[in-house]
């Protein structure tokens, strides 16, 4: 018994000795990411769907009927580039209110991190099979000239404009860019991975064990920056449109932001 | 003296408790033996998912409170084919859900008791355990397969019965009390047990061996027409069927979601809208699977199309605008994407390659 007490006391001293106020603590931390959505500054939820009430930069009135997108390789990265994986991927579905908030418990050090993720699957990740995504028809047919993989986003709705007064459909579907060989395009361009990375710095993990990160997706950005999107010209059948996919990639870069005024 | 009395009472209580406990043990033991001796312990079984289902999509939905058992499935099958569930013993589930027709009938509207006509086309039944949202019927009004099975029994156009009568008939039947006991133990026969058994049987109705399945498994080749038909199906500029019906990675051939596919400008039946109360859902109906279309005519929720040609023509040039029409319906001002005659013919050939003869000829689905 005396021996046990002796060992206990010695171990306690060692443990106490290791800990000091200046050390960085490894702690179990609950990390929550909320995925919020807006049209410019106006919050968007599923209750705002099916109403041709938003106006894009080109002046078309727009409704949202489906808005689901995939984020992959969601991770926290510290100053030494050491990554803590939070999730392999998430399919966020605003209309069905799925994955609008994601939580995970991670054993990480206190400190400053960046939150990083990819919009869509990049590279080899887009060639794997994901049964949950297949089950909700998020894949791209592999026998087609589009060569398989997965959608990055399905954004469906209707629009009206000065030339289209009856609401007409648009299917703003982001996928990897594949140039389809046809008589007008006898030498297709190389396929291009149009997924893109997003990084938000200065995520603080403090003592206390909980971090809440609010990521906003400004839907209007898909239509405005840097390219003013003309729905009269680019509305449906955009998946096999190589150039449209490049435009989506470029406009998508400014869609996501870190929200601090919650 | 007082202490002695208290002690004596305490001793008596202890003795009585021991006796009661012993009796309880005996009674439990005897019940268990009786169940085992008379074969009343149901045998759990697992669903036999086809290879493509296992490889490509997530696991089927089996409620924790209704696991599949050999006895439950057998009872469900007997109930499914038995007219005893209807008020005048003239209609069974199988009356409108014939195994030879992929568990539908070939009528525009199904006939209930006294030849009453329903208002919707009878849906085929297969792969129901893979309806992940568990919204059943054309308008999604039933949540869960068990819940769905409640409805036809009391629907006045279908079986027009009431559950008390049904339970009495089953209780006084020569076979059912034993079958229920074997499947569910000593619980009294009631509507909950009936729908549980039927749902168990329905979950075993699995269709996964069509020509196209065999093609995907690398066992056979498609004809050039079927190949081109599939190309039309997955081409966003032509058929664009895959966004709702899936493609080679979803062997269900449906998303089980609700869409307005442009049948009408004004609705006589508002479908999902009547269930949710949301006008944005008016005219939306659940996407049916494209498997077994060869056996399931007529088509659409109201059985308005007699042939697959009519269905394809509708999507090609017959779309009608309404505010809730799905944005996946393109070129509505022209009625659709204007498929060529060859593409239409080949699309039909592809659709027919989803016919599963093994399913409709499966003798284990016969009464």
Short mmCIF file of N, CA, C and O in Angstrom, two decimals, chain A residues 62-161:
data_model
loop_
_atom_site.label_atom_id
_atom_site.label_comp_id
_atom_site.label_asym_id
_atom_site.label_seq_id
_atom_site.Cartn_x
_atom_site.Cartn_y
_atom_site.Cartn_z
N UNK A 62 -34.68 36.15 -59.69
CA UNK A 62 -34.27 34.75 -59.53
C UNK A 62 -34.99 34.10 -58.36
O UNK A 62 -35.19 34.74 -57.32
N UNK A 63 -35.38 32.84 -58.53
CA UNK A 63 -35.85 32.03 -57.39
C UNK A 63 -34.85 30.91 -57.14
O UNK A 63 -34.11 30.51 -58.05
N UNK A 64 -34.84 30.42 -55.92
CA UNK A 64 -34.01 29.25 -55.57
C UNK A 64 -34.97 28.10 -55.27
O UNK A 64 -35.88 28.24 -54.46
N UNK A 65 -34.77 26.97 -55.95
CA UNK A 65 -35.63 25.81 -55.66
C UNK A 65 -34.83 24.64 -55.12
O UNK A 65 -35.37 23.77 -54.44
N UNK A 66 -33.57 24.59 -55.47
CA UNK A 66 -32.68 23.58 -54.89
C UNK A 66 -31.31 24.23 -54.73
O UNK A 66 -30.83 24.90 -55.64
N UNK A 67 -30.70 24.03 -53.57
CA UNK A 67 -29.35 24.55 -53.38
C UNK A 67 -28.61 23.56 -52.49
O UNK A 67 -28.79 23.53 -51.28
N UNK A 68 -27.86 22.69 -53.13
CA UNK A 68 -27.06 21.74 -52.37
C UNK A 68 -25.67 21.67 -52.97
O UNK A 68 -25.51 21.70 -54.19
N UNK A 69 -24.68 21.59 -52.09
CA UNK A 69 -23.29 21.63 -52.54
C UNK A 69 -22.42 20.79 -51.63
O UNK A 69 -22.78 20.50 -50.48
N UNK A 70 -21.26 20.44 -52.17
CA UNK A 70 -20.38 19.53 -51.45
C UNK A 70 -19.09 20.23 -51.03
O UNK A 70 -18.43 20.86 -51.86
N UNK A 71 -18.76 20.12 -49.76
CA UNK A 71 -17.46 20.59 -49.27
C UNK A 71 -16.67 19.36 -48.83
O UNK A 71 -17.22 18.47 -48.19
N UNK A 72 -15.40 19.32 -49.19
CA UNK A 72 -14.61 18.14 -48.85
C UNK A 72 -13.33 18.56 -48.13
O UNK A 72 -12.92 19.73 -48.15
N UNK A 73 -12.72 17.54 -47.51
CA UNK A 73 -11.45 17.73 -46.82
C UNK A 73 -11.50 18.94 -45.88
O UNK A 73 -10.67 19.84 -45.95
N UNK A 74 -12.46 18.93 -45.02
CA UNK A 74 -12.66 20.06 -44.09
C UNK A 74 -11.70 19.85 -42.91
O UNK A 74 -11.72 18.81 -42.26
N UNK A 75 -10.87 20.86 -42.69
CA UNK A 75 -9.79 20.64 -41.72
C UNK A 75 -9.37 21.94 -41.05
O UNK A 75 -9.58 23.02 -41.60
N UNK A 76 -8.75 21.79 -39.89
CA UNK A 76 -8.09 22.91 -39.24
C UNK A 76 -6.59 22.74 -39.46
O UNK A 76 -6.06 21.63 -39.34
N UNK A 77 -5.91 23.83 -39.80
CA UNK A 77 -4.48 23.75 -40.08
C UNK A 77 -3.77 24.75 -39.16
O UNK A 77 -4.16 25.92 -39.10
N UNK A 78 -2.73 24.27 -38.45
CA UNK A 78 -2.05 25.18 -37.53
C UNK A 78 -0.88 25.88 -38.24
O UNK A 78 -0.63 25.66 -39.43
N UNK A 79 -0.15 26.69 -37.49
CA UNK A 79 0.92 27.50 -38.09
C UNK A 79 2.04 26.65 -38.68
O UNK A 79 2.77 27.09 -39.58
N UNK A 80 2.16 25.42 -38.19
CA UNK A 80 3.19 24.52 -38.73
C UNK A 80 2.65 23.61 -39.84
O UNK A 80 3.26 22.59 -40.16
N UNK A 81 1.48 23.97 -40.33
CA UNK A 81 0.82 23.19 -41.39
C UNK A 81 0.42 21.79 -40.96
O UNK A 81 0.32 20.88 -41.79
N UNK A 82 0.25 21.61 -39.68
CA UNK A 82 -0.25 20.30 -39.21
C UNK A 82 -1.77 20.34 -39.25
O UNK A 82 -2.40 21.28 -38.75
N UNK A 83 -2.32 19.32 -39.90
CA UNK A 83 -3.76 19.34 -40.17
C UNK A 83 -4.54 18.47 -39.19
O UNK A 83 -4.08 17.38 -38.83
N UNK A 84 -5.68 18.95 -38.80
CA UNK A 84 -6.64 18.14 -38.03
C UNK A 84 -7.88 18.00 -38.89
O UNK A 84 -8.58 18.99 -39.14
N UNK A 85 -8.12 16.79 -39.37
CA UNK A 85 -9.27 16.57 -40.26
C UNK A 85 -10.57 16.64 -39.45
O UNK A 85 -10.71 16.01 -38.42
N UNK A 86 -11.49 17.44 -39.92
CA UNK A 86 -12.78 17.54 -39.24
C UNK A 86 -13.83 16.66 -39.93
O UNK A 86 -14.67 16.06 -39.27
N UNK A 87 -13.77 16.62 -41.25
CA UNK A 87 -14.71 15.77 -41.99
C UNK A 87 -14.17 15.51 -43.38
O UNK A 87 -13.55 16.40 -43.99
N UNK A 88 -14.38 14.31 -43.90
CA UNK A 88 -13.96 14.00 -45.27
C UNK A 88 -14.79 14.82 -46.27
O UNK A 88 -14.27 15.35 -47.23
N UNK A 89 -16.07 14.85 -46.03
CA UNK A 89 -16.93 15.66 -46.91
C UNK A 89 -18.30 15.86 -46.27
O UNK A 89 -18.72 15.08 -45.40
N UNK A 90 -18.97 16.89 -46.72
CA UNK A 90 -20.33 17.17 -46.27
C UNK A 90 -21.15 17.62 -47.46
O UNK A 90 -20.70 18.46 -48.24
N UNK A 91 -22.32 17.04 -47.61
CA UNK A 91 -23.26 17.53 -48.62
C UNK A 91 -24.27 18.42 -47.89
O UNK A 91 -25.05 17.94 -47.07
N UNK A 92 -24.20 19.69 -48.19
CA UNK A 92 -25.07 20.65 -47.50
C UNK A 92 -26.28 20.92 -48.38
O UNK A 92 -26.14 21.27 -49.55
N UNK A 93 -27.44 20.70 -47.82
CA UNK A 93 -28.68 20.84 -48.59
C UNK A 93 -29.58 21.84 -47.88
O UNK A 93 -30.15 21.54 -46.82
N UNK A 94 -29.68 23.03 -48.45
CA UNK A 94 -30.41 24.10 -47.77
C UNK A 94 -31.91 23.82 -47.78
O UNK A 94 -32.59 23.98 -46.77
N UNK A 95 -32.42 23.34 -48.92
CA UNK A 95 -33.87 23.08 -49.02
C UNK A 95 -34.33 22.01 -48.05
O UNK A 95 -35.44 22.07 -47.53
N UNK A 96 -33.49 21.03 -47.80
CA UNK A 96 -33.85 19.95 -46.88
C UNK A 96 -33.23 20.17 -45.50
O UNK A 96 -33.34 19.30 -44.64
N UNK A 97 -32.56 21.29 -45.33
CA UNK A 97 -31.93 21.65 -44.05
C UNK A 97 -31.03 20.54 -43.53
O UNK A 97 -31.07 20.17 -42.35
N UNK A 98 -30.23 20.00 -44.42
CA UNK A 98 -29.31 18.93 -44.01
C UNK A 98 -27.89 19.45 -43.95
O UNK A 98 -27.43 20.13 -44.87
N UNK A 99 -27.20 19.11 -42.87
CA UNK A 99 -25.81 19.49 -42.64
C UNK A 99 -25.60 21.00 -42.59
O UNK A 99 -24.52 21.49 -42.94
N UNK A 100 -26.59 21.73 -42.17
CA UNK A 100 -26.41 23.17 -42.02
C UNK A 100 -25.53 23.48 -40.81
O UNK A 100 -25.01 24.58 -40.67
N UNK A 101 -25.40 22.51 -39.95
CA UNK A 101 -24.49 22.65 -38.82
C UNK A 101 -23.77 21.32 -38.64
O UNK A 101 -24.39 20.26 -38.73
N UNK A 102 -22.49 21.41 -38.39
CA UNK A 102 -21.69 20.20 -38.25
C UNK A 102 -20.84 20.33 -36.99
O UNK A 102 -20.21 21.35 -36.76
N UNK A 103 -20.84 19.29 -36.17
CA UNK A 103 -20.03 19.33 -34.94
C UNK A 103 -19.15 18.09 -34.85
O UNK A 103 -19.54 17.01 -35.28
N UNK A 104 -17.98 18.28 -34.28
CA UNK A 104 -17.08 17.16 -34.06
C UNK A 104 -16.24 17.45 -32.82
O UNK A 104 -16.01 18.60 -32.48
N UNK A 105 -15.82 16.41 -32.16
CA UNK A 105 -14.91 16.56 -31.00
C UNK A 105 -13.52 16.19 -31.46
O UNK A 105 -13.33 15.13 -32.08
N UNK A 106 -12.54 17.04 -31.20
CA UNK A 106 -11.17 16.76 -31.61
C UNK A 106 -10.21 17.06 -30.47
O UNK A 106 -10.41 18.02 -29.73
N UNK A 107 -9.18 16.22 -30.38
CA UNK A 107 -8.13 16.48 -29.39
C UNK A 107 -7.10 17.37 -30.07
O UNK A 107 -6.33 16.91 -30.92
N UNK A 108 -7.11 18.67 -29.77
CA UNK A 108 -6.17 19.59 -30.44
C UNK A 108 -5.56 20.55 -29.43
O UNK A 108 -6.06 20.74 -28.33
N UNK A 109 -4.49 21.17 -29.89
CA UNK A 109 -3.79 22.13 -29.03
C UNK A 109 -4.47 23.49 -29.09
O UNK A 109 -5.05 23.86 -30.12
N UNK A 110 -4.37 24.19 -28.01
CA UNK A 110 -4.81 25.59 -28.05
C UNK A 110 -3.98 26.33 -29.08
O UNK A 110 -2.82 25.99 -29.32
N UNK A 111 -4.54 27.35 -29.68
CA UNK A 111 -3.75 28.13 -30.63
C UNK A 111 -4.59 28.71 -31.73
O UNK A 111 -5.82 28.71 -31.69
N UNK A 112 -3.90 29.21 -32.75
CA UNK A 112 -4.58 29.84 -33.88
C UNK A 112 -4.47 28.92 -35.10
O UNK A 112 -3.40 28.43 -35.42
N UNK A 113 -5.61 28.71 -35.74
CA UNK A 113 -5.67 27.80 -36.88
C UNK A 113 -6.29 28.52 -38.07
O UNK A 113 -6.89 29.58 -37.95
N UNK A 114 -6.17 27.86 -39.21
CA UNK A 114 -7.02 28.28 -40.33
C UNK A 114 -7.99 27.13 -40.62
O UNK A 114 -7.64 25.96 -40.44
N UNK A 115 -9.19 27.50 -41.02
CA UNK A 115 -10.17 26.50 -41.47
C UNK A 115 -10.02 26.39 -42.97
O UNK A 115 -10.05 27.41 -43.68
N UNK A 116 -9.85 25.18 -43.45
CA UNK A 116 -9.69 24.99 -44.90
C UNK A 116 -10.63 23.90 -45.39
O UNK A 116 -10.86 22.92 -44.69
N UNK A 117 -11.16 24.09 -46.56
CA UNK A 117 -11.95 23.03 -47.20
C UNK A 117 -11.94 23.24 -48.70
O UNK A 117 -11.53 24.29 -49.20
N UNK A 118 -12.38 22.21 -49.41
CA UNK A 118 -12.52 22.31 -50.86
C UNK A 118 -13.98 22.42 -51.22
O UNK A 118 -14.81 21.72 -50.60
N UNK A 119 -14.28 23.22 -52.19
CA UNK A 119 -15.62 23.22 -52.77
C UNK A 119 -15.63 22.12 -53.82
O UNK A 119 -14.90 22.19 -54.82
N UNK A 120 -16.41 21.06 -53.58
CA UNK A 120 -16.39 19.89 -54.46
C UNK A 120 -15.27 18.95 -54.09
O UNK A 120 -14.53 19.20 -53.13
N UNK A 121 -15.17 17.87 -54.83
CA UNK A 121 -14.08 16.92 -54.63
C UNK A 121 -12.95 17.29 -55.58
O UNK A 121 -13.18 17.50 -56.77
N UNK A 122 -11.73 17.29 -55.06
CA UNK A 122 -10.62 17.58 -55.97
C UNK A 122 -9.89 16.29 -56.32
O UNK A 122 -9.84 15.34 -55.52
N UNK A 123 -9.33 16.28 -57.53
CA UNK A 123 -8.45 15.20 -57.97
C UNK A 123 -9.02 13.82 -57.77
O UNK A 123 -10.15 13.52 -58.17
N UNK A 124 -8.22 12.98 -57.11
CA UNK A 124 -8.59 11.58 -56.94
C UNK A 124 -9.84 11.40 -56.08
O UNK A 124 -10.56 10.41 -56.23
N UNK A 125 -10.08 12.33 -55.19
CA UNK A 125 -11.28 12.20 -54.36
C UNK A 125 -12.54 12.15 -55.22
O UNK A 125 -13.55 11.57 -54.83
N UNK A 126 -12.46 12.77 -56.39
CA UNK A 126 -13.64 12.80 -57.27
C UNK A 126 -13.80 11.52 -58.07
O UNK A 126 -14.77 11.36 -58.81
N UNK A 127 -12.84 10.63 -57.93
CA UNK A 127 -12.92 9.36 -58.68
C UNK A 127 -13.37 8.20 -57.81
O UNK A 127 -13.57 7.10 -58.29
N UNK A 128 -13.51 8.45 -56.50
CA UNK A 128 -13.92 7.36 -55.60
C UNK A 128 -15.43 7.20 -55.63
O UNK A 128 -16.14 8.02 -56.22
N UNK A 129 -15.89 6.14 -54.96
CA UNK A 129 -17.32 5.90 -54.84
C UNK A 129 -17.82 6.31 -53.46
O UNK A 129 -17.17 5.98 -52.46
N UNK A 130 -18.90 7.02 -53.41
CA UNK A 130 -19.48 7.44 -52.14
C UNK A 130 -20.95 7.00 -52.12
O UNK A 130 -21.80 7.59 -52.80
N UNK A 131 -21.21 5.95 -51.37
CA UNK A 131 -22.55 5.36 -51.43
C UNK A 131 -23.65 6.31 -50.96
O UNK A 131 -24.77 6.27 -51.48
N UNK A 132 -23.32 7.15 -49.99
CA UNK A 132 -24.36 8.08 -49.53
C UNK A 132 -24.68 9.12 -50.60
O UNK A 132 -25.83 9.53 -50.76
N UNK A 133 -23.67 9.53 -51.36
CA UNK A 133 -23.92 10.51 -52.43
C UNK A 133 -24.61 9.85 -53.63
O UNK A 133 -25.46 10.46 -54.28
N UNK A 134 -24.24 8.59 -53.91
CA UNK A 134 -24.95 7.87 -54.98
C UNK A 134 -26.43 7.75 -54.64
O UNK A 134 -27.29 7.83 -55.51
N UNK A 135 -26.70 7.53 -53.35
CA UNK A 135 -28.08 7.29 -52.92
C UNK A 135 -28.97 8.51 -53.12
O UNK A 135 -30.19 8.38 -53.15
N UNK A 136 -28.36 9.69 -53.20
CA UNK A 136 -29.15 10.90 -53.41
C UNK A 136 -28.88 11.50 -54.80
O UNK A 136 -29.12 12.69 -55.03
N UNK A 137 -28.42 10.63 -55.71
CA UNK A 137 -28.21 11.03 -57.12
C UNK A 137 -27.33 12.28 -57.25
O UNK A 137 -27.63 13.17 -58.04
N UNK A 138 -26.22 12.30 -56.50
CA UNK A 138 -25.33 13.46 -56.61
C UNK A 138 -24.15 13.16 -57.55
O UNK A 138 -23.33 14.03 -57.81
N UNK A 139 -24.10 11.93 -58.01
CA UNK A 139 -23.00 11.56 -58.92
C UNK A 139 -23.25 12.10 -60.32
O UNK A 139 -24.38 12.48 -60.67
N UNK A 140 -22.18 12.12 -61.10
CA UNK A 140 -22.28 12.47 -62.52
C UNK A 140 -22.12 11.16 -63.29
O UNK A 140 -21.20 10.40 -62.99
N UNK A 141 -23.01 10.87 -64.24
CA UNK A 141 -22.92 9.57 -64.93
C UNK A 141 -21.53 9.34 -65.52
O UNK A 141 -20.96 10.22 -66.17
N UNK A 142 -20.99 8.15 -65.27
CA UNK A 142 -19.61 7.91 -65.71
C UNK A 142 -19.53 7.48 -67.16
O UNK A 142 -18.47 7.59 -67.77
N UNK A 143 -20.64 6.98 -67.71
CA UNK A 143 -20.61 6.59 -69.12
C UNK A 143 -20.80 7.78 -70.05
O UNK A 143 -20.74 7.65 -71.25
N UNK A 144 -21.04 8.93 -69.48
CA UNK A 144 -21.30 10.10 -70.32
C UNK A 144 -19.98 10.78 -70.67
O UNK A 144 -18.95 10.51 -70.06
N UNK A 145 -20.00 11.69 -71.62
CA UNK A 145 -18.77 12.44 -71.93
C UNK A 145 -18.25 13.24 -70.73
O UNK A 145 -17.12 13.69 -70.72
N UNK A 146 -19.09 13.39 -69.71
CA UNK A 146 -18.65 14.12 -68.51
C UNK A 146 -17.74 13.29 -67.63
O UNK A 146 -17.14 13.80 -66.68
N UNK A 147 -17.72 11.99 -67.90
CA UNK A 147 -16.70 11.14 -67.28
C UNK A 147 -16.83 10.94 -65.78
O UNK A 147 -15.82 10.76 -65.09
N UNK A 148 -18.01 10.95 -65.28
CA UNK A 148 -18.22 10.54 -63.89
C UNK A 148 -17.82 11.57 -62.86
O UNK A 148 -17.78 12.77 -63.12
N UNK A 149 -17.52 11.08 -61.69
CA UNK A 149 -17.26 11.97 -60.56
C UNK A 149 -18.56 12.40 -59.91
O UNK A 149 -19.59 11.73 -60.05
N UNK A 150 -18.50 13.52 -59.24
CA UNK A 150 -19.68 13.99 -58.50
C UNK A 150 -19.94 15.46 -58.81
O UNK A 150 -19.03 16.20 -59.19
N UNK A 151 -21.20 15.83 -58.68
CA UNK A 151 -21.50 17.26 -58.73
C UNK A 151 -20.72 17.95 -57.60
O UNK A 151 -20.49 17.36 -56.55
N UNK A 152 -20.39 19.21 -57.82
CA UNK A 152 -19.92 20.04 -56.71
C UNK A 152 -21.11 20.80 -56.13
O UNK A 152 -21.18 21.06 -54.94
N UNK A 153 -22.01 21.15 -57.02
CA UNK A 153 -23.19 21.90 -56.57
C UNK A 153 -24.34 21.69 -57.55
O UNK A 153 -24.13 21.55 -58.76
N UNK A 154 -25.54 21.63 -57.01
CA UNK A 154 -26.76 21.70 -57.81
C UNK A 154 -27.57 22.89 -57.29
O UNK A 154 -28.06 22.87 -56.16
N UNK A 155 -27.64 23.89 -58.12
CA UNK A 155 -28.37 25.10 -57.77
C UNK A 155 -29.41 25.29 -58.87
O UNK A 155 -29.09 25.67 -59.99
N UNK A 156 -30.66 24.96 -58.53
CA UNK A 156 -31.75 25.04 -59.50
C UNK A 156 -32.73 26.14 -59.09
O UNK A 156 -32.97 26.36 -57.90
N UNK A 157 -33.31 26.75 -60.08
CA UNK A 157 -34.33 27.76 -59.80
C UNK A 157 -34.94 28.25 -61.08
O UNK A 157 -34.81 27.61 -62.14
N UNK A 158 -35.63 29.37 -60.98
CA UNK A 158 -36.23 29.97 -62.18
C UNK A 158 -35.84 31.45 -62.21
O UNK A 158 -35.47 32.03 -61.18
N UNK A 159 -35.93 32.02 -63.39
CA UNK A 159 -35.59 33.44 -63.52
C UNK A 159 -36.55 34.11 -64.48
O UNK A 159 -37.17 33.46 -65.34
N UNK A 160 -36.68 35.41 -64.32
CA UNK A 160 -37.38 36.21 -65.31
C UNK A 160 -36.47 37.38 -65.68
O UNK A 160 -35.60 37.78 -64.90
N UNK A 161 -36.68 37.88 -66.86
CA UNK A 161 -35.87 39.03 -67.31
C UNK A 161 -36.73 39.83 -68.28
O UNK A 161 -37.89 39.47 -68.54
#
